[in-house]
Amino acid sequence: DKPTLAVVGATGAVGTVMLGILSSREDVWGEIRLIASPRSAGRKLVVRGEEVEVIALSEEAFEGVDVAMFDVPDEVSAQWAPIAASKGAVAVDNSGAFRMDPDVPLVVPEVNAHAARLRPRGIISNPNCTTLSMIVAMGALHAEFGLTELVVSSYQAASGAGQPGIDTLREQISKVGGTNLGTQPGDVRRAVGEFGPFPAPLALNVVPWAGSLKDEGWSSEELKVRNESRKILGLPNLRVNATCVRVPVITTHSLSVHARFENEVTVTRAHEILGSAPGVVVCDNPAEGEFPTPADVVGTDPTWVGRVRRALDDPYALDLFLCGDNLRKGAALNTAQIAELVAAELTSAA
Ligand code: 11C
């Protein structure tokens, strides 16, 4: 029999994309059970072309479930993923609750699929969307050249902050569109009113902040990029510095990366490596105006890479620009891919 899948957080921004992804990928699932907060229970959502009623999160909801995906806030995962695991399900968690737990693998199938098999807590973590938007490409380059250092600047979309992020940006755009705002200090700040989940206006602006404040001025998001990259690549001493910035884009995170390697690099070889890496598309012909932008990448699955240059003063370093849909590969798609790895394992063991 095909395994039973539970989608916890089915009504959220990532959950909504997840249902579309589950409907379009090869169908490895038997029952797909949709679970959400009691507030959303009873709603009917379409998956695989059929209406399915959402049930409320409870211990009983995990009866008979083989794989349970969690697209919910950290504290909800922290409580409920272990409950799902105790009921016999493999929990695939998209929150930050377990990513750095040494007994929980942090998996990107193109980079470290093998890690998914060793899961002593019955939980597998899905990385943060910012890490995920670069790590498939960086993993491919690491395999060829041996990565030693990453210097990253992110350009993160509003939907990284969930549906409230999307709603806030759309409302702000409606207030500033067609005006002459953006010419005087504070005029945008006064006009937009609510900042929603962001610490400053996002429309007509860029905001050098994502997540919460950690030691010595770093944001939680910047530390996630560092810690998660190290864990996924199996490079505990990798030098990583990130500056995470929110930009007025609805969906698709972009990153500018300066990557340093053990071996000398060439752009030609980097293009070959990236061009043949599963899940990566090279779009790099600036003479023709060809480079990835969020407006073109949104809604697609791969990591898009362009602007590949060898550092002018360092033959061991590459500079590049990447875009990835933060709700797809950055969240739902990678979670679905991990769940499919587990489904294949369960099916072959049966
Ligand atoms: C953002 N990357 O863009 C964050 C959202 O650790 O899963 C995802 C937070 C996380 O705001």
CSV table of C-alpha atoms and ligand atoms in Angstrom, one decimal:
chain,number,residue,atom,x,y,z
A,1,ASP,CA,0.0,0.0,0.0
A,2,LYS,CA,1.1,3.5,-0.7
A,3,PRO,CA,2.0,5.5,2.5
A,4,THR,CA,-0.3,7.9,4.2
A,5,LEU,CA,0.8,11.5,4.3
A,6,ALA,CA,-0.4,14.2,6.7
A,7,VAL,CA,0.1,17.9,5.8
A,8,VAL,CA,0.1,20.0,9.0
A,9,GLY,CA,-0.4,23.7,8.4
A,10,ALA,CA,-2.3,23.0,5.2
A,11,THR,CA,-4.0,26.4,5.1
A,12,GLY,CA,-0.9,28.6,5.5
A,13,ALA,CA,1.2,30.3,2.8
A,14,VAL,CA,3.6,27.3,2.5
A,15,GLY,CA,0.8,24.7,3.0
A,16,THR,CA,-1.2,26.3,0.1
A,17,VAL,CA,1.9,25.9,-2.3
A,18,MET,CA,2.4,22.4,-0.9
A,19,LEU,CA,-1.1,21.2,-2.0
A,20,GLY,CA,-0.3,22.5,-5.5
A,21,ILE,CA,3.1,20.7,-5.5
A,22,LEU,CA,1.5,17.4,-4.2
A,23,SER,CA,-1.1,17.7,-7.0
A,24,SER,CA,1.5,18.0,-9.7
A,25,ARG,CA,4.3,15.7,-8.7
A,26,GLU,CA,4.4,11.9,-9.3
A,27,ASP,CA,1.8,10.6,-6.8
A,28,VAL,CA,3.5,8.4,-4.3
A,29,TRP,CA,0.9,8.8,-1.6
A,30,GLY,CA,-2.1,6.8,-0.5
A,31,GLU,CA,-4.3,9.0,1.7
A,32,ILE,CA,-3.3,12.7,2.0
A,33,ARG,CA,-4.7,14.0,5.3
A,34,LEU,CA,-4.9,17.8,5.8
A,35,ILE,CA,-4.4,19.1,9.3
A,36,ALA,CA,-4.6,22.7,10.6
A,37,SER,CA,-5.5,24.7,13.7
A,38,PRO,CA,-9.0,24.1,15.1
A,39,ARG,CA,-9.9,27.5,13.6
A,40,SER,CA,-9.4,26.2,10.1
A,41,ALA,CA,-10.9,22.7,10.7
A,42,GLY,CA,-13.9,22.0,8.4
A,43,ARG,CA,-12.5,24.0,5.5
A,44,LYS,CA,-12.3,22.1,2.3
A,45,LEU,CA,-9.2,22.3,0.2
A,46,VAL,CA,-8.4,20.8,-3.2
A,47,VAL,CA,-5.5,18.3,-3.5
A,48,ARG,CA,-4.9,16.0,-6.4
A,49,GLY,CA,-8.1,17.4,-7.9
A,50,GLU,CA,-10.2,16.3,-5.0
A,51,GLU,CA,-11.8,18.2,-2.1
A,52,VAL,CA,-10.4,17.2,1.2
A,53,GLU,CA,-11.8,18.4,4.6
A,54,VAL,CA,-9.2,19.9,6.9
A,55,ILE,CA,-9.2,18.3,10.4
A,56,ALA,CA,-8.0,19.8,13.6
A,57,LEU,CA,-4.5,19.2,15.0
A,58,SER,CA,-4.8,16.5,17.7
A,59,GLU,CA,-3.0,13.3,18.7
A,60,GLU,CA,-5.6,11.2,17.0
A,61,ALA,CA,-5.1,13.1,13.7
A,62,PHE,CA,-1.8,11.2,13.4
A,63,GLU,CA,-3.3,7.7,13.7
A,64,GLY,CA,-2.1,5.6,10.7
A,65,VAL,CA,0.1,8.4,9.3
A,66,ASP,CA,3.4,7.3,7.8
A,67,VAL,CA,4.9,10.7,7.0
A,68,ALA,CA,3.8,14.0,8.6
A,69,MET,CA,4.9,17.3,7.0
A,70,PHE,CA,4.8,20.4,9.3
A,71,ASP,CA,4.5,23.9,7.8
A,72,VAL,CA,3.7,25.7,11.0
A,73,PRO,CA,5.5,28.1,13.4
A,74,ASP,CA,8.5,26.9,15.5
A,75,GLU,CA,6.5,26.4,18.7
A,76,VAL,CA,3.8,24.4,17.1
A,77,SER,CA,6.4,22.1,15.5
A,78,ALA,CA,8.3,21.8,18.7
A,79,GLN,CA,5.2,20.5,20.4
A,80,TRP,CA,3.6,18.4,17.7
A,81,ALA,CA,6.4,16.9,15.5
A,82,PRO,CA,7.6,14.6,18.5
A,83,ILE,CA,3.9,13.6,19.0
A,84,ALA,CA,3.6,12.6,15.3
A,85,ALA,CA,6.9,10.7,15.7
A,86,SER,CA,5.7,8.9,18.8
A,87,LYS,CA,2.7,7.8,16.8
A,88,GLY,CA,5.0,6.1,14.3
A,89,ALA,CA,5.1,8.8,11.6
A,90,VAL,CA,8.3,10.3,10.2
A,91,ALA,CA,8.0,14.0,10.8
A,92,VAL,CA,9.4,16.3,8.1
A,93,ASP,CA,9.5,19.7,9.7
A,94,ASN,CA,9.8,23.0,7.9
A,95,SER,CA,10.2,25.1,11.0
A,96,GLY,CA,13.4,26.2,12.8
A,97,ALA,CA,12.6,24.1,15.9
A,98,PHE,CA,14.9,21.1,15.2
A,99,ARG,CA,17.3,22.1,12.5
A,100,MET,CA,20.4,22.3,14.7
A,101,ASP,CA,19.5,19.3,16.8
A,102,PRO,CA,22.4,16.8,16.3
A,103,ASP,CA,19.9,14.0,16.3
A,104,VAL,CA,17.8,15.5,13.5
A,105,PRO,CA,19.2,15.5,9.9
A,106,LEU,CA,18.9,18.7,7.9
A,107,VAL,CA,18.3,17.6,4.4
A,108,VAL,CA,18.5,19.0,0.8
A,109,PRO,CA,18.0,15.9,-1.4
A,110,GLU,CA,20.3,17.2,-4.2
A,111,VAL,CA,23.1,17.7,-1.6
A,112,ASN,CA,22.8,15.2,1.3
A,113,ALA,CA,20.0,12.8,0.6
A,114,HIS,CA,21.9,10.1,2.5
A,115,ALA,CA,21.4,12.1,5.7
A,116,ALA,CA,17.7,11.5,5.7
A,117,ARG,CA,18.1,7.8,6.6
A,118,LEU,CA,19.6,8.4,10.0
A,119,ARG,CA,16.9,10.1,12.1
A,120,PRO,CA,17.0,8.9,15.7
A,121,ARG,CA,14.1,11.2,16.8
A,122,GLY,CA,11.9,10.3,13.8
A,123,ILE,CA,12.2,13.9,12.7
A,124,ILE,CA,13.9,15.3,9.5
A,125,SER,CA,14.3,19.1,9.2
A,126,ASN,CA,13.9,21.2,6.1
A,127,PRO,CA,16.3,24.2,6.0
A,128,ASN,CA,15.4,27.9,6.1
A,129,CYS,CA,14.2,29.3,2.7
A,130,THR,CA,17.2,31.7,2.5
A,131,THR,CA,19.8,28.8,2.9
A,132,LEU,CA,17.8,26.7,0.5
A,133,SER,CA,17.7,29.4,-2.2
A,134,MET,CA,21.5,29.0,-2.6
A,135,ILE,CA,22.6,25.7,-1.2
A,136,VAL,CA,21.9,23.4,-4.2
A,137,ALA,CA,24.2,25.5,-6.4
A,138,MET,CA,26.8,25.9,-3.6
A,139,GLY,CA,26.8,22.2,-3.0
A,140,ALA,CA,27.5,21.5,-6.6
A,141,LEU,CA,30.4,24.0,-6.7
A,142,HIS,CA,31.7,22.7,-3.4
A,143,ALA,CA,31.9,19.1,-4.8
A,144,GLU,CA,34.1,20.5,-7.6
A,145,PHE,CA,36.2,23.2,-6.0
A,146,GLY,CA,36.0,22.6,-2.2
A,147,LEU,CA,34.3,25.5,-0.4
A,148,THR,CA,36.1,27.4,2.3
A,149,GLU,CA,34.1,30.6,2.7
A,150,LEU,CA,30.8,32.3,1.9
A,151,VAL,CA,30.0,36.0,2.0
A,152,VAL,CA,26.2,36.3,1.4
A,153,SER,CA,23.8,39.2,1.0
A,154,SER,CA,20.1,38.2,0.7
A,155,TYR,CA,17.3,40.0,-1.0
A,156,GLN,CA,14.3,38.3,0.7
A,157,ALA,CA,10.7,38.4,-0.4
A,158,ALA,CA,7.8,39.4,1.8
A,159,SER,CA,6.3,35.9,1.7
A,160,GLY,CA,9.2,34.7,3.8
A,161,ALA,CA,7.2,36.2,6.6
A,162,GLY,CA,4.1,34.2,5.6
A,163,GLN,CA,0.7,35.4,4.5
A,164,PRO,CA,0.9,38.5,6.9
A,165,GLY,CA,4.0,39.5,5.0
A,166,ILE,CA,2.3,39.2,1.6
A,167,ASP,CA,-0.8,41.1,2.9
A,168,THR,CA,1.3,43.9,4.4
A,169,LEU,CA,3.4,44.4,1.2
A,170,ARG,CA,0.3,44.5,-1.0
A,171,GLU,CA,-1.5,47.0,1.3
A,172,GLN,CA,1.6,49.2,1.4
A,173,ILE,CA,2.0,49.1,-2.3
A,174,SER,CA,-1.6,50.2,-2.7
A,175,LYS,CA,-0.9,53.2,-0.5
A,176,VAL,CA,2.2,54.4,-2.3
A,177,GLY,CA,1.5,53.4,-5.9
A,178,GLY,CA,0.9,56.4,-8.2
A,179,THR,CA,2.1,58.9,-5.6
A,180,ASN,CA,5.2,61.0,-5.5
A,181,LEU,CA,6.2,59.4,-2.2
A,182,GLY,CA,9.8,58.3,-1.7
A,183,THR,CA,11.3,61.8,-2.1
A,184,GLN,CA,11.4,63.1,1.5
A,185,PRO,CA,12.8,61.5,4.7
A,186,GLY,CA,10.0,59.5,6.4
A,187,ASP,CA,7.3,60.2,3.8
A,188,VAL,CA,6.9,56.5,3.0
A,189,ARG,CA,7.0,55.6,6.7
A,190,ARG,CA,4.1,57.9,7.5
A,191,ALA,CA,2.0,56.9,4.4
A,192,VAL,CA,2.0,53.2,4.8
A,193,GLY,CA,0.8,53.1,8.4
A,194,GLU,CA,1.2,49.4,9.4
A,195,PHE,CA,4.5,47.6,9.1
A,196,GLY,CA,3.0,44.2,9.7
A,197,PRO,CA,5.8,41.6,10.4
A,198,PHE,CA,8.5,44.0,9.2
A,199,PRO,CA,10.4,46.6,11.4
A,200,ALA,CA,10.1,49.3,8.7
A,201,PRO,CA,8.1,50.1,5.6
A,202,LEU,CA,8.8,47.6,2.8
A,203,ALA,CA,7.1,49.3,-0.2
A,204,LEU,CA,9.6,51.6,-1.9
A,205,ASN,CA,12.2,50.5,0.5
A,206,VAL,CA,14.7,47.8,1.5
A,207,VAL,CA,15.0,46.7,5.1
A,208,PRO,CA,18.2,45.2,6.4
A,209,TRP,CA,16.5,42.9,8.8
A,210,ALA,CA,14.9,39.4,9.0
A,211,GLY,CA,14.2,37.3,12.1
A,212,SER,CA,15.1,38.3,15.7
A,213,LEU,CA,18.1,39.9,17.3
A,214,LYS,CA,20.9,37.6,18.4
A,215,ASP,CA,24.3,38.2,20.1
A,216,GLU,CA,26.6,40.9,18.8
A,217,GLY,CA,24.1,42.4,16.4
A,218,TRP,CA,23.5,39.4,14.2
A,219,SER,CA,19.9,38.5,13.1
A,220,SER,CA,18.6,35.0,13.6
A,221,GLU,CA,18.2,34.7,9.9
A,222,GLU,CA,21.9,35.5,9.3
A,223,LEU,CA,22.9,32.8,11.9
A,224,LYS,CA,20.6,30.3,10.2
A,225,VAL,CA,22.3,30.8,6.9
A,226,ARG,CA,25.7,30.2,8.6
A,227,ASN,CA,24.7,27.2,10.8
A,228,GLU,CA,22.5,25.5,8.3
A,229,SER,CA,25.0,25.8,5.4
A,230,ARG,CA,27.6,24.2,7.6
A,231,LYS,CA,25.4,21.3,8.6
A,232,ILE,CA,24.0,20.6,5.2
A,233,LEU,CA,27.5,20.7,3.5
A,234,GLY,CA,29.1,18.8,6.4
A,235,LEU,CA,31.6,21.6,6.8
A,236,PRO,CA,31.5,22.6,10.5
A,237,ASN,CA,34.2,25.2,10.2
A,238,LEU,CA,33.0,26.8,7.0
A,239,ARG,CA,33.5,30.6,7.2
A,240,VAL,CA,30.1,32.2,6.6
A,241,ASN,CA,29.0,35.8,6.9
A,242,ALA,CA,25.5,36.8,5.8
A,243,THR,CA,23.6,40.1,5.7
A,244,CYS,CA,19.9,39.4,5.3
A,245,VAL,CA,17.8,42.1,3.7
A,246,ARG,CA,14.0,42.3,3.0
A,247,VAL,CA,13.0,43.7,-0.4
A,248,PRO,CA,9.6,44.6,-1.8
A,249,VAL,CA,9.1,41.4,-3.7
A,250,ILE,CA,6.1,39.1,-3.0
A,251,THR,CA,7.8,35.7,-3.5
A,252,THR,CA,11.3,34.5,-4.5
A,253,HIS,CA,14.4,35.2,-2.5
A,254,SER,CA,17.6,36.3,-4.2
A,255,LEU,CA,21.2,36.1,-2.9
A,256,SER,CA,24.5,37.7,-3.9
A,257,VAL,CA,27.3,35.3,-3.0
A,258,HIS,CA,31.0,35.6,-2.8
A,259,ALA,CA,32.3,32.0,-2.5
A,260,ARG,CA,35.9,31.1,-1.9
A,261,PHE,CA,37.3,27.7,-2.6
A,262,GLU,CA,40.4,25.5,-1.9
A,263,ASN,CA,41.1,25.3,-5.7
A,264,GLU,CA,41.4,27.8,-8.4
A,265,VAL,CA,38.1,28.5,-10.2
A,266,THR,CA,37.2,29.4,-13.8
A,267,VAL,CA,33.8,30.7,-14.9
A,268,THR,CA,33.7,28.2,-17.7
A,269,ARG,CA,34.1,25.2,-15.3
A,270,ALA,CA,31.6,26.8,-12.9
A,271,HIS,CA,29.1,27.2,-15.7
A,272,GLU,CA,29.6,23.5,-16.6
A,273,ILE,CA,29.1,22.3,-13.1
A,274,LEU,CA,26.1,24.5,-12.4
A,275,GLY,CA,24.6,23.7,-15.9
A,276,SER,CA,24.7,19.9,-15.2
A,277,ALA,CA,23.6,20.1,-11.5
A,278,PRO,CA,20.1,18.7,-10.8
A,279,GLY,CA,17.8,21.5,-9.7
A,280,VAL,CA,20.0,24.3,-11.0
A,281,VAL,CA,19.5,26.5,-14.1
A,282,VAL,CA,22.2,28.8,-15.4
A,283,CYS,CA,20.8,32.1,-16.8
A,284,ASP,CA,23.9,34.1,-17.4
A,285,ASN,CA,24.2,36.3,-20.5
A,286,PRO,CA,24.3,39.9,-19.3
A,287,ALA,CA,25.1,41.1,-22.9
A,288,GLU,CA,21.6,40.0,-23.8
A,289,GLY,CA,20.1,41.2,-20.4
A,290,GLU,CA,19.9,37.6,-19.2
A,291,PHE,CA,20.2,37.1,-15.5
A,292,PRO,CA,17.7,35.7,-12.9
A,293,THR,CA,15.2,38.1,-11.3
A,294,PRO,CA,12.5,37.2,-8.8
A,295,ALA,CA,9.8,38.4,-11.2
A,296,ASP,CA,10.8,35.7,-13.7
A,297,VAL,CA,11.7,33.0,-11.3
A,298,VAL,CA,8.6,33.0,-9.0
A,299,GLY,CA,6.5,29.9,-9.4
A,300,THR,CA,9.4,27.7,-10.8
A,301,ASP,CA,11.2,24.9,-9.0
A,302,PRO,CA,15.0,25.3,-9.7
A,303,THR,CA,17.7,27.5,-8.2
A,304,TRP,CA,18.5,30.0,-10.9
A,305,VAL,CA,22.1,31.2,-11.2
A,306,GLY,CA,23.6,34.2,-13.1
A,307,ARG,CA,26.2,36.9,-13.0
A,308,VAL,CA,28.9,34.2,-12.4
A,309,ARG,CA,32.3,36.0,-12.3
A,310,ARG,CA,35.7,35.1,-11.0
A,311,ALA,CA,36.8,37.5,-8.3
A,312,LEU,CA,39.0,40.2,-9.7
A,313,ASP,CA,41.7,39.9,-7.0
A,314,ASP,CA,41.3,36.2,-6.1
A,315,PRO,CA,41.5,33.3,-8.5
A,316,TYR,CA,40.0,31.1,-5.8
A,317,ALA,CA,36.7,33.0,-5.5
A,318,LEU,CA,33.5,33.3,-7.5
A,319,ASP,CA,30.9,36.0,-7.3
A,320,LEU,CA,27.4,35.0,-8.3
A,321,PHE,CA,23.7,35.9,-8.1
A,322,LEU,CA,21.0,33.4,-7.3
A,323,CYS,CA,17.2,33.3,-7.2
A,324,GLY,CA,14.9,30.7,-5.8
A,325,ASP,CA,11.2,30.6,-5.1
A,326,ASN,CA,11.2,30.7,-1.3
A,327,LEU,CA,7.8,29.0,-1.0
A,328,ARG,CA,8.6,26.2,-3.5
A,329,LYS,CA,12.3,24.9,-3.3
A,330,GLY,CA,12.7,27.2,-0.3
A,331,ALA,CA,10.0,25.4,1.6
A,332,ALA,CA,7.2,23.2,0.2
A,333,LEU,CA,9.1,21.6,-2.7
A,334,ASN,CA,12.1,20.6,-0.6
A,335,THR,CA,9.8,19.3,2.1
A,336,ALA,CA,7.9,17.2,-0.5
A,337,GLN,CA,11.2,15.9,-1.9
A,338,ILE,CA,12.3,14.8,1.6
A,339,ALA,CA,8.9,13.2,2.2
A,340,GLU,CA,9.2,11.3,-1.1
A,341,LEU,CA,12.7,10.0,-0.1
A,342,VAL,CA,11.0,8.6,3.0
A,343,ALA,CA,8.1,7.2,1.1
A,344,ALA,CA,10.5,5.4,-1.3
A,345,GLU,CA,12.3,4.0,1.7
A,346,LEU,CA,9.1,2.8,3.4
A,347,THR,CA,7.8,1.3,0.2
A,348,SER,CA,11.0,-0.6,-0.5
A,349,ALA,CA,11.1,-1.9,3.1
A,350,ALA,CA,7.5,-3.1,3.0
B,1,11C,C1,12.1,34.8,6.0
B,1,11C,N1,13.5,32.8,5.8
B,1,11C,O1,12.3,35.0,4.8
B,1,11C,C2,12.5,33.5,6.6
B,1,11C,C3,11.3,32.7,6.8
B,1,11C,O2,13.4,29.6,9.7
B,1,11C,O3,11.9,28.8,8.4
B,1,11C,C4,11.5,31.3,7.3
B,1,11C,C5,12.0,31.1,8.7
B,1,11C,C6,12.5,29.8,8.9
B,1,11C,O4,11.6,35.6,6.7
